Tab-separated table of C-alpha atoms in Angstrom:
chain	number	residue	atom	x	y	z
A	1	SER	CA	-2.437	-9.674	-16.807
A	2	GLN	CA	-4.311	-7.792	-14.145
A	3	THR	CA	-4.727	-4.041	-14.139
A	4	ILE	CA	-6.365	-1.608	-11.778
A	5	HIS	CA	-7.856	1.692	-12.816
A	6	GLN	CA	-8.684	4.511	-10.491
A	7	TRP	CA	-10.237	7.847	-11.316
A	8	PRO	CA	-10.219	10.749	-11.265
A	9	ALA	CA	-6.522	11.398	-10.722
A	10	THR	CA	-7.145	14.726	-9.032
A	11	LEU	CA	-10.231	16.330	-7.605
A	12	VAL	CA	-10.956	19.648	-5.931
A	13	GLN	CA	-14.275	19.798	-4.134
A	14	PRO	CA	-15.887	22.341	-1.792
A	15	VAL	CA	-16.785	21.461	1.764
A	16	GLY	CA	-20.234	19.914	1.954
A	17	SER	CA	-20.224	18.585	-1.592
A	18	PRO	CA	-20.631	14.891	-2.436
A	19	LEU	CA	-17.832	12.561	-3.483
A	20	SER	CA	-17.575	9.552	-5.717
A	21	LEU	CA	-14.271	7.844	-6.484
A	22	GLU	CA	-14.262	4.775	-8.658
A	23	CYS	CA	-11.916	1.850	-8.974
A	24	THR	CA	-12.080	-1.094	-11.343
A	25	VAL	CA	-9.923	-4.164	-11.699
A	26	GLU	CA	-9.426	-6.136	-14.889
A	27	GLY	CA	-8.014	-9.580	-15.528
A	28	THR	CA	-9.049	-11.295	-12.327
A	29	SER	CA	-12.209	-12.553	-10.677
A	30	ASN	CA	-13.514	-12.082	-7.163
A	31	PRO	CA	-10.608	-9.959	-5.978
A	32	ASN	CA	-10.392	-8.553	-2.490
A	33	LEU	CA	-10.690	-4.788	-2.840
A	34	TYR	CA	-9.412	-2.047	-0.569
A	35	TRP	CA	-9.594	1.701	-0.088
A	36	TYR	CA	-6.705	3.406	1.694
A	37	ARG	CA	-6.134	7.038	2.525
A	38	GLN	CA	-2.742	8.616	2.789
A	39	ALA	CA	-2.555	11.992	4.491
A	40	ALA	CA	0.414	14.226	3.766
A	41	GLY	CA	3.557	12.841	5.366
A	42	ARG	CA	1.745	9.929	6.957
A	43	GLY	CA	1.337	6.261	6.305
A	44	LEU	CA	-1.549	4.356	4.821
A	45	GLN	CA	-4.842	4.222	6.640
A	46	LEU	CA	-7.181	1.386	5.695
A	47	LEU	CA	-10.674	2.753	5.169
A	48	PHE	CA	-12.686	-0.125	3.695
A	49	TYR	CA	-12.205	-3.565	2.293
A	50	SER	CA	-14.463	-5.949	0.440
A	51	VAL	CA	-14.249	-9.675	-0.144
A	52	GLY	CA	-17.253	-9.889	-2.448
A	53	ILE	CA	-20.124	-8.050	-4.095
A	54	GLY	CA	-22.096	-6.110	-1.524
A	55	GLN	CA	-19.714	-7.100	1.290
A	56	ILE	CA	-18.071	-4.050	2.815
A	57	SER	CA	-16.046	-3.835	6.006
A	58	SER	CA	-15.350	-0.429	7.489
A	59	GLU	CA	-12.219	0.207	9.462
A	60	VAL	CA	-12.651	3.815	10.466
A	61	PRO	CA	-15.946	5.485	11.437
A	62	GLN	CA	-16.300	8.630	9.362
A	63	ASN	CA	-18.477	10.291	6.784
A	64	LEU	CA	-17.176	8.102	3.982
A	65	SER	CA	-18.837	4.979	2.652
A	66	ALA	CA	-17.931	2.313	0.128
A	67	SER	CA	-19.902	0.116	-2.202
A	68	ARG	CA	-19.149	-2.811	-4.473
A	69	PRO	CA	-21.929	-3.000	-7.034
A	70	GLN	CA	-20.021	-5.374	-9.315
A	71	ASP	CA	-17.323	-7.975	-8.775
A	72	ARG	CA	-14.486	-5.780	-9.946
A	73	GLN	CA	-15.825	-2.330	-9.127
A	74	PHE	CA	-15.268	-0.506	-5.858
A	75	ILE	CA	-16.645	2.950	-5.142
A	76	LEU	CA	-15.787	5.374	-2.362
A	77	SER	CA	-18.446	7.955	-1.572
A	78	SER	CA	-19.402	10.753	0.719
A	79	LYS	CA	-22.612	12.743	0.977
A	80	LYS	CA	-20.893	15.804	2.462
A	81	LEU	CA	-17.151	16.308	2.363
A	82	LEU	CA	-15.202	17.738	5.267
A	83	LEU	CA	-11.903	19.585	5.121
A	84	SER	CA	-10.325	16.636	6.911
A	85	ASP	CA	-11.238	14.372	4.005
A	86	SER	CA	-8.441	15.881	1.945
A	87	GLY	CA	-5.754	13.384	1.108
A	88	PHE	CA	-4.489	10.839	-1.336
A	89	TYR	CA	-6.869	7.930	-1.850
A	90	LEU	CA	-5.591	4.618	-3.044
A	91	CYS	CA	-7.527	1.644	-4.293
A	92	ALA	CA	-5.909	-1.787	-4.167
A	93	TRP	CA	-6.735	-5.405	-4.912
A	94	SER	CA	-5.424	-8.778	-3.895
A	95	LYS	CA	-6.227	-12.342	-4.805
A	96	PRO	CA	-9.042	-13.923	-2.830
A	97	ALA	CA	-7.868	-15.291	0.491
A	98	SER	CA	-7.576	-19.018	-0.106
A	99	GLY	CA	-4.317	-19.805	1.618
A	100	ASP	CA	-2.439	-17.698	-0.900
A	101	ASN	CA	-1.369	-14.520	0.793
A	102	SER	CA	-0.894	-12.451	-2.290
A	103	PRO	CA	0.446	-8.909	-2.236
A	104	LEU	CA	-1.702	-5.846	-2.641
A	105	HIS	CA	-1.668	-4.165	-6.026
A	106	PHE	CA	-2.377	-0.459	-6.034
A	107	GLY	CA	-3.954	1.988	-8.408
A	108	ASN	CA	-2.342	5.326	-9.163
A	109	GLY	CA	-4.392	7.146	-6.570
A	110	THR	CA	-6.702	10.157	-6.432
A	111	ARG	CA	-5.520	13.420	-4.932
A	112	LEU	CA	-8.558	14.965	-3.228
A	113	THR	CA	-8.459	18.544	-2.020
A	114	VAL	CA	-11.448	19.804	-0.089
A	115	THR	CA	-11.643	23.593	-0.055
B	1	ALA	CA	-1.168	-7.878	17.365
B	2	GLN	CA	0.472	-7.330	14.032
B	3	SER	CA	2.627	-4.256	13.623
B	4	VAL	CA	5.333	-2.931	11.358
B	5	THR	CA	7.973	-0.407	12.370
B	6	GLN	CA	10.175	1.562	10.040
B	7	PRO	CA	12.507	3.390	12.409
B	8	ASP	CA	13.881	5.836	9.852
B	9	ILE	CA	11.513	8.522	8.607
B	10	HIS	CA	14.082	10.090	6.298
B	11	ILE	CA	17.309	8.762	4.856
B	12	THR	CA	19.752	10.608	2.614
B	13	VAL	CA	22.427	8.829	0.622
B	14	SER	CA	24.755	9.828	-2.167
B	15	GLU	CA	24.266	8.390	-5.608
B	16	GLY	CA	26.304	5.242	-5.978
B	17	ALA	CA	26.334	4.529	-2.250
B	18	SER	CA	24.784	1.462	-0.717
B	19	LEU	CA	21.387	1.582	0.938
B	20	GLU	CA	19.688	-0.267	3.748
B	21	LEU	CA	16.160	0.545	4.907
B	22	ARG	CA	15.077	-1.029	8.144
B	23	CYS	CA	11.836	-2.808	8.873
B	24	ASN	CA	10.815	-4.624	12.029
B	25	TYR	CA	7.596	-6.533	12.390
B	26	SER	CA	5.514	-8.108	15.070
B	27	TYR	CA	3.519	-11.133	14.000
B	28	GLY	CA	2.251	-14.253	15.689
B	29	ALA	CA	3.057	-16.696	12.921
B	30	THR	CA	5.232	-16.933	9.841
B	31	PRO	CA	4.853	-13.513	8.287
B	32	TYR	CA	4.215	-12.640	4.715
B	33	LEU	CA	6.355	-9.558	4.104
B	34	PHE	CA	6.443	-6.980	1.356
B	35	TRP	CA	8.325	-3.889	0.332
B	36	TYR	CA	6.674	-1.203	-1.769
B	37	VAL	CA	7.973	1.980	-3.354
B	38	GLN	CA	5.952	5.124	-3.949
B	39	SER	CA	7.052	7.962	-6.206
B	40	PRO	CA	5.466	11.374	-5.538
B	41	GLY	CA	1.840	11.462	-6.562
B	42	GLN	CA	1.794	7.815	-7.564
B	43	GLY	CA	0.446	4.589	-6.188
B	44	LEU	CA	2.558	1.970	-4.469
B	45	GLN	CA	4.577	-0.436	-6.556
B	46	LEU	CA	5.573	-3.841	-5.232
B	47	LEU	CA	9.355	-4.241	-5.022
B	48	LEU	CA	9.555	-7.714	-3.557
B	49	LYS	CA	7.837	-10.209	-1.295
B	50	TYR	CA	8.755	-12.945	1.142
B	51	PHE	CA	6.518	-15.891	1.874
B	52	SER	CA	8.861	-18.738	2.741
B	53	GLY	CA	12.073	-20.442	1.676
B	54	ASP	CA	15.260	-18.560	0.913
B	55	THR	CA	15.519	-15.696	3.364
B	56	LEU	CA	17.247	-13.434	0.836
B	57	VAL	CA	14.772	-12.341	-1.779
B	58	GLN	CA	15.453	-10.447	-4.942
B	59	GLY	CA	13.136	-7.813	-6.280
B	60	ILE	CA	12.817	-5.366	-9.102
B	61	LYS	CA	15.082	-2.393	-9.731
B	62	GLY	CA	18.075	-4.125	-8.153
B	63	PHE	CA	16.612	-4.303	-4.644
B	64	GLU	CA	16.886	-7.223	-2.277
B	65	ALA	CA	15.671	-7.908	1.241
B	66	GLU	CA	16.682	-10.343	3.925
B	67	PHE	CA	14.267	-11.976	6.333
B	68	LYS	CA	15.739	-12.544	9.783
B	69	ARG	CA	13.316	-14.325	12.033
B	70	SER	CA	15.521	-14.004	15.126
B	71	GLN	CA	15.530	-10.232	14.759
B	72	SER	CA	11.973	-9.889	13.419
B	73	SER	CA	13.420	-7.849	10.598
B	74	PHE	CA	13.024	-7.578	6.861
B	75	ASN	CA	15.511	-4.937	5.759
B	76	LEU	CA	15.661	-3.660	2.205
B	77	ARG	CA	19.033	-3.210	0.526
B	78	LYS	CA	20.541	-1.961	-2.675
B	79	PRO	CA	24.280	-2.029	-3.388
B	80	SER	CA	24.382	1.162	-5.452
B	81	VAL	CA	21.659	3.772	-5.347
B	82	HIS	CA	20.579	5.703	-8.421
B	83	TRP	CA	19.041	9.165	-8.369
B	84	SER	CA	15.788	7.641	-9.652
B	85	ASP	CA	15.498	5.618	-6.430
B	86	ALA	CA	14.459	8.748	-4.550
B	87	ALA	CA	10.973	7.898	-3.298
B	88	GLU	CA	9.120	6.697	-0.252
B	89	TYR	CA	9.454	3.069	0.768
B	90	PHE	CA	6.908	1.064	2.724
B	91	CYS	CA	7.306	-2.237	4.477
B	92	ALA	CA	4.162	-4.297	4.991
B	93	VAL	CA	2.993	-7.485	6.659
B	94	GLY	CA	0.462	-9.550	4.778
B	95	ALA	CA	-2.997	-10.301	5.973
B	96	ALA	CA	-3.289	-12.905	8.677
B	97	SER	CA	-5.588	-15.718	7.656
B	98	GLY	CA	-9.175	-14.573	7.624
B	99	THR	CA	-8.478	-10.934	8.442
B	100	TYR	CA	-7.835	-9.538	4.958
B	101	LYS	CA	-5.923	-6.682	6.577
B	102	TYR	CA	-2.426	-5.744	5.544
B	103	ILE	CA	-0.345	-3.729	7.985
B	104	PHE	CA	1.952	-1.026	6.645
B	105	GLY	CA	4.832	0.797	8.233
B	106	THR	CA	4.802	4.583	8.213
B	107	GLY	CA	7.346	4.715	5.426
B	108	THR	CA	10.908	5.896	4.889
B	109	ARG	CA	11.532	8.773	2.540
B	110	LEU	CA	14.764	8.365	0.594
B	111	LYS	CA	16.652	11.335	-0.740
B	112	VAL	CA	19.530	10.774	-3.157
B	113	LEU	CA	22.302	13.329	-3.488
B	114	ALA	CA	23.953	13.742	-6.862
């Protein structure tokens, strides 16, 4: 069966510090990978998605970036965090788009607080 | 353009009462629809999905949802709510072919009274 791991679970970082959140998927190959952010009391905002190694699509211009160095690894980064980057970050995967519109499967999330 | 609307931000029901959470979508073709549940501080868990066929779909934890094309709705129901059902519920439309983007509603927070 497939599993998704996301870490760390919680993170407190000062303004201006760098960020690296990691997500890995097991039990599947060539998944589509996603990063979402969920601000307090709000819905899910799609930040990035990737359909293959090195292929990143950005949905929202901001100081965050994403990378996919391996097939089942997805990293969310920032060189300098802003207060507005605080939130709950969720990684998700789905089967490759091949006519099968599979659901998204989410990790347990990372609670980021920028102080 | 695709969109998902969950008209109710908060809903409060008594334990043992029935539940219906509303979801309306806008989509140009046959939609792929999902309901997710999120407990505080957790990720989203898939409750059920609709792709085609029977318009009444059964999910986990005793939930079901009915797809009504004429009303562009996909409402989630449960006949008898348990205190552990208190959570936030999200309706979503699956990615249109080639877009890879899933569209989520803003969520409905369910409170259950003992």
